[in-house]
Coordinates of C-alpha atoms in Angstrom, one line a residue:
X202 CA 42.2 29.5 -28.2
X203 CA 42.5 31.3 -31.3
X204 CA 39.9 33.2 -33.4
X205 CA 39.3 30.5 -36.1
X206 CA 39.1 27.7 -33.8
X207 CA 35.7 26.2 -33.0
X208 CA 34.6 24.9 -29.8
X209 CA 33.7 21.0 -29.9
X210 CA 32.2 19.2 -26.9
X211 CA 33.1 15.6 -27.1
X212 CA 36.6 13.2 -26.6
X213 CA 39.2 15.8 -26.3
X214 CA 41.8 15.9 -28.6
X215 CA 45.3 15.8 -27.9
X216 CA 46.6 16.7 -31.1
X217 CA 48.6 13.1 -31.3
X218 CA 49.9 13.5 -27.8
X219 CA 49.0 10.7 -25.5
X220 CA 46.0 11.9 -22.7
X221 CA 47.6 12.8 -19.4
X222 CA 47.9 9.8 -17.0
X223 CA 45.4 9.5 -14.1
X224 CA 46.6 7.9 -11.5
X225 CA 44.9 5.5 -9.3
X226 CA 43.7 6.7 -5.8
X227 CA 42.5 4.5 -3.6
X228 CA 39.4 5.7 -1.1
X229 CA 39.0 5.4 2.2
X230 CA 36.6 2.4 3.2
X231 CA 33.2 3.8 3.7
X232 CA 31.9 3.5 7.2
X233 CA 29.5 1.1 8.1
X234 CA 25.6 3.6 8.5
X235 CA 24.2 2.5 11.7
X236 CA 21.3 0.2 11.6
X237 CA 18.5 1.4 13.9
X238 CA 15.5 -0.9 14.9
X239 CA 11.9 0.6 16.4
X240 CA 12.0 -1.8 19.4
X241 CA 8.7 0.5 21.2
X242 CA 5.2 -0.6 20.9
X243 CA 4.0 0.4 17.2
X244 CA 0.5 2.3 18.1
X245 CA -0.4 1.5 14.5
X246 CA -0.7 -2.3 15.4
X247 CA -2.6 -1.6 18.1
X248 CA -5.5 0.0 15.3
X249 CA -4.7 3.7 16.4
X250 CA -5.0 5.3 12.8
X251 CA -2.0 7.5 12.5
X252 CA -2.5 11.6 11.8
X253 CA -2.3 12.1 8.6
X254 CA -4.9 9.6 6.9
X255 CA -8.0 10.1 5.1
X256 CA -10.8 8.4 4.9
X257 CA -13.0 10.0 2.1
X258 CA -12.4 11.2 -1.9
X259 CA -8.4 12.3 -2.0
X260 CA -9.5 15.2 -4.6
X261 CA -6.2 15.3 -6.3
X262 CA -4.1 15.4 -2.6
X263 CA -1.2 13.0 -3.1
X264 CA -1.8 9.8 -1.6
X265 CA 1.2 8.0 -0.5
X266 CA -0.3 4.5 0.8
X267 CA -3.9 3.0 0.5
X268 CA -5.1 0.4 3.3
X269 CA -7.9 -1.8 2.0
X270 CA -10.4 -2.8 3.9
X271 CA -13.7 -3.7 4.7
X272 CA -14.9 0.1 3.8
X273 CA -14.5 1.8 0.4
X274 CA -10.8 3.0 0.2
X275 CA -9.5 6.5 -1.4
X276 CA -7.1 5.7 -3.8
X277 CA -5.5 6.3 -7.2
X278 CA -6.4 4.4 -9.6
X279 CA -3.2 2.4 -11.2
X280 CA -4.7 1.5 -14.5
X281 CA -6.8 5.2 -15.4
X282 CA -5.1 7.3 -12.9
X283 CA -8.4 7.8 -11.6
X284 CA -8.3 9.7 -8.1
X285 CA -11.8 8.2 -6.0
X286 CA -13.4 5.9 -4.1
X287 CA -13.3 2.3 -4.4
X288 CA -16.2 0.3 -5.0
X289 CA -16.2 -2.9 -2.9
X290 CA -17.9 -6.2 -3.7
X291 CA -17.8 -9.0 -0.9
X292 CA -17.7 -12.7 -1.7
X293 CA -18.0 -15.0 1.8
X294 CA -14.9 -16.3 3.6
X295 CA -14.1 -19.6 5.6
X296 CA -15.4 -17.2 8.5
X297 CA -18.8 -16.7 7.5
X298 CA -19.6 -20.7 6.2
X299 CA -18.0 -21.9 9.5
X300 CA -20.9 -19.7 11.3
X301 CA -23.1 -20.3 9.0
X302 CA -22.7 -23.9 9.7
X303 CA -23.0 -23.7 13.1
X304 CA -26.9 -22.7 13.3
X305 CA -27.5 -25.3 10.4
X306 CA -27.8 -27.8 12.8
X307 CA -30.9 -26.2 13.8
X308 CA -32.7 -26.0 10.2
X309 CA -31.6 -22.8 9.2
X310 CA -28.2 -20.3 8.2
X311 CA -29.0 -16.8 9.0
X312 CA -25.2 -15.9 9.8
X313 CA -23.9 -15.9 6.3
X314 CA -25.7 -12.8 4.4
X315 CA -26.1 -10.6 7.4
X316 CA -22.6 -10.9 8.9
X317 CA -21.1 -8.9 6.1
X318 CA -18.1 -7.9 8.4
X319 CA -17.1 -11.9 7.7
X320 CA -17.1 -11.9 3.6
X321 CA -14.4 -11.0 1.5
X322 CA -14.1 -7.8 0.3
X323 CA -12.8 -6.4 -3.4
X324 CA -12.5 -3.3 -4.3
X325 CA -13.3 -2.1 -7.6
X326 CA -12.2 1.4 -10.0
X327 CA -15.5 3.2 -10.2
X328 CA -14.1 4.5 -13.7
X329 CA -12.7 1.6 -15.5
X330 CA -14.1 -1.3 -13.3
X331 CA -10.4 -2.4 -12.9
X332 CA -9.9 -4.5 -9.5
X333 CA -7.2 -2.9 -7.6
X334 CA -7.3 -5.0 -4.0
X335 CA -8.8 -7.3 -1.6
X336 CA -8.7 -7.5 1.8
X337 CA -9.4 -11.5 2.7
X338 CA -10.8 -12.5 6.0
X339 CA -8.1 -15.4 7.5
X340 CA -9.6 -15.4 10.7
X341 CA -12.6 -17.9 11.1
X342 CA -12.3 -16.5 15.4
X343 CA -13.7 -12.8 13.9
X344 CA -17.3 -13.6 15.1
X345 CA -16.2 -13.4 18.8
X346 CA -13.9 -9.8 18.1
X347 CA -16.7 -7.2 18.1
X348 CA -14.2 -4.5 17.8
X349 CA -12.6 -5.6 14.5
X350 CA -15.8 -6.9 12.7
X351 CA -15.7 -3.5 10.9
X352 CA -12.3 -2.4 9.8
X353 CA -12.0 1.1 7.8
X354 CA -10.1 1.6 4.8
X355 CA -8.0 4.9 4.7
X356 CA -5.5 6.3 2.8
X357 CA -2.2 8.3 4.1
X358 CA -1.1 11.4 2.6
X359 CA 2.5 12.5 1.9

């Protein structure tokens, strides 16, 4: 390069000479990756809460999946950015009419407001008042599962 030229970043030049010819290589197929399926029991089905979740305020840790629940959920609020707690609001479900049908026979319905753990719950920004889940009871059977009557929201970190 000489001393008066400038350097230019762009389509090179070739000064009215045709560009050198590239030739076509062709690659090697790629091999197929190994597909590998968890074929164990998943403990997470089972309810066992895995290690790394949390169940109260994040305070700015990075959350990397929220599970929503019956409880209020930490989470990150997609429409503020708003790192908190849910607030939850609970509407009934086909679970809680169907028992409170059940004792209506007899005069009265005292299933329906204090089995909470049957109602449909939705969960609220505290901040913006955005709604940001729900988590829908399907299962009209929950009144005879003790164990799941109450299931926790939680959060899992990255």
């Amino acid at each position: 390069m000489k001393k008066d030229e400038e350097t230019v970043l762009g389509i090179p030049y070739t000064g009215g000479n045709p560009p050198p010819v590239m030739a076509y290589q062709p690659q090697p197929p790629a091999q197929p990756q190994p597909q590998y399926f968890y074929v164990g029991e998943n403990p997470y089905q089972r309810g066992t809460l895995p290690p790394n979740a949390i169940f109260d305020d994040p305070k700015g840790v990075p959350i990397h999946q929220t599970f929503y629940r019956d409880t209020p959920a930490p989470f990150t609020c997609v429409f503020c950015a708003h790192s908190s707690i849910t607030s939850v609001k609970s509407k009934p479900s086909l679970a809680a009419v169907i028992g409170c049908m059940i004792p209506m026979m007899l005069g009265f319905c005292f299933l329906c407001p204090s089995m909470d753990c049957l109602w449909h719950k939705y969960h609220y920004c505290p901040r913006c008042g955005e709604k940001v889940a729900d988590f829908e009871k399907s299962d009209p059977c929950a009144v005879m599962d003790p164990p799941f009557w109450v299931e926790r929201s939680f959060a899992l970190t990255s």
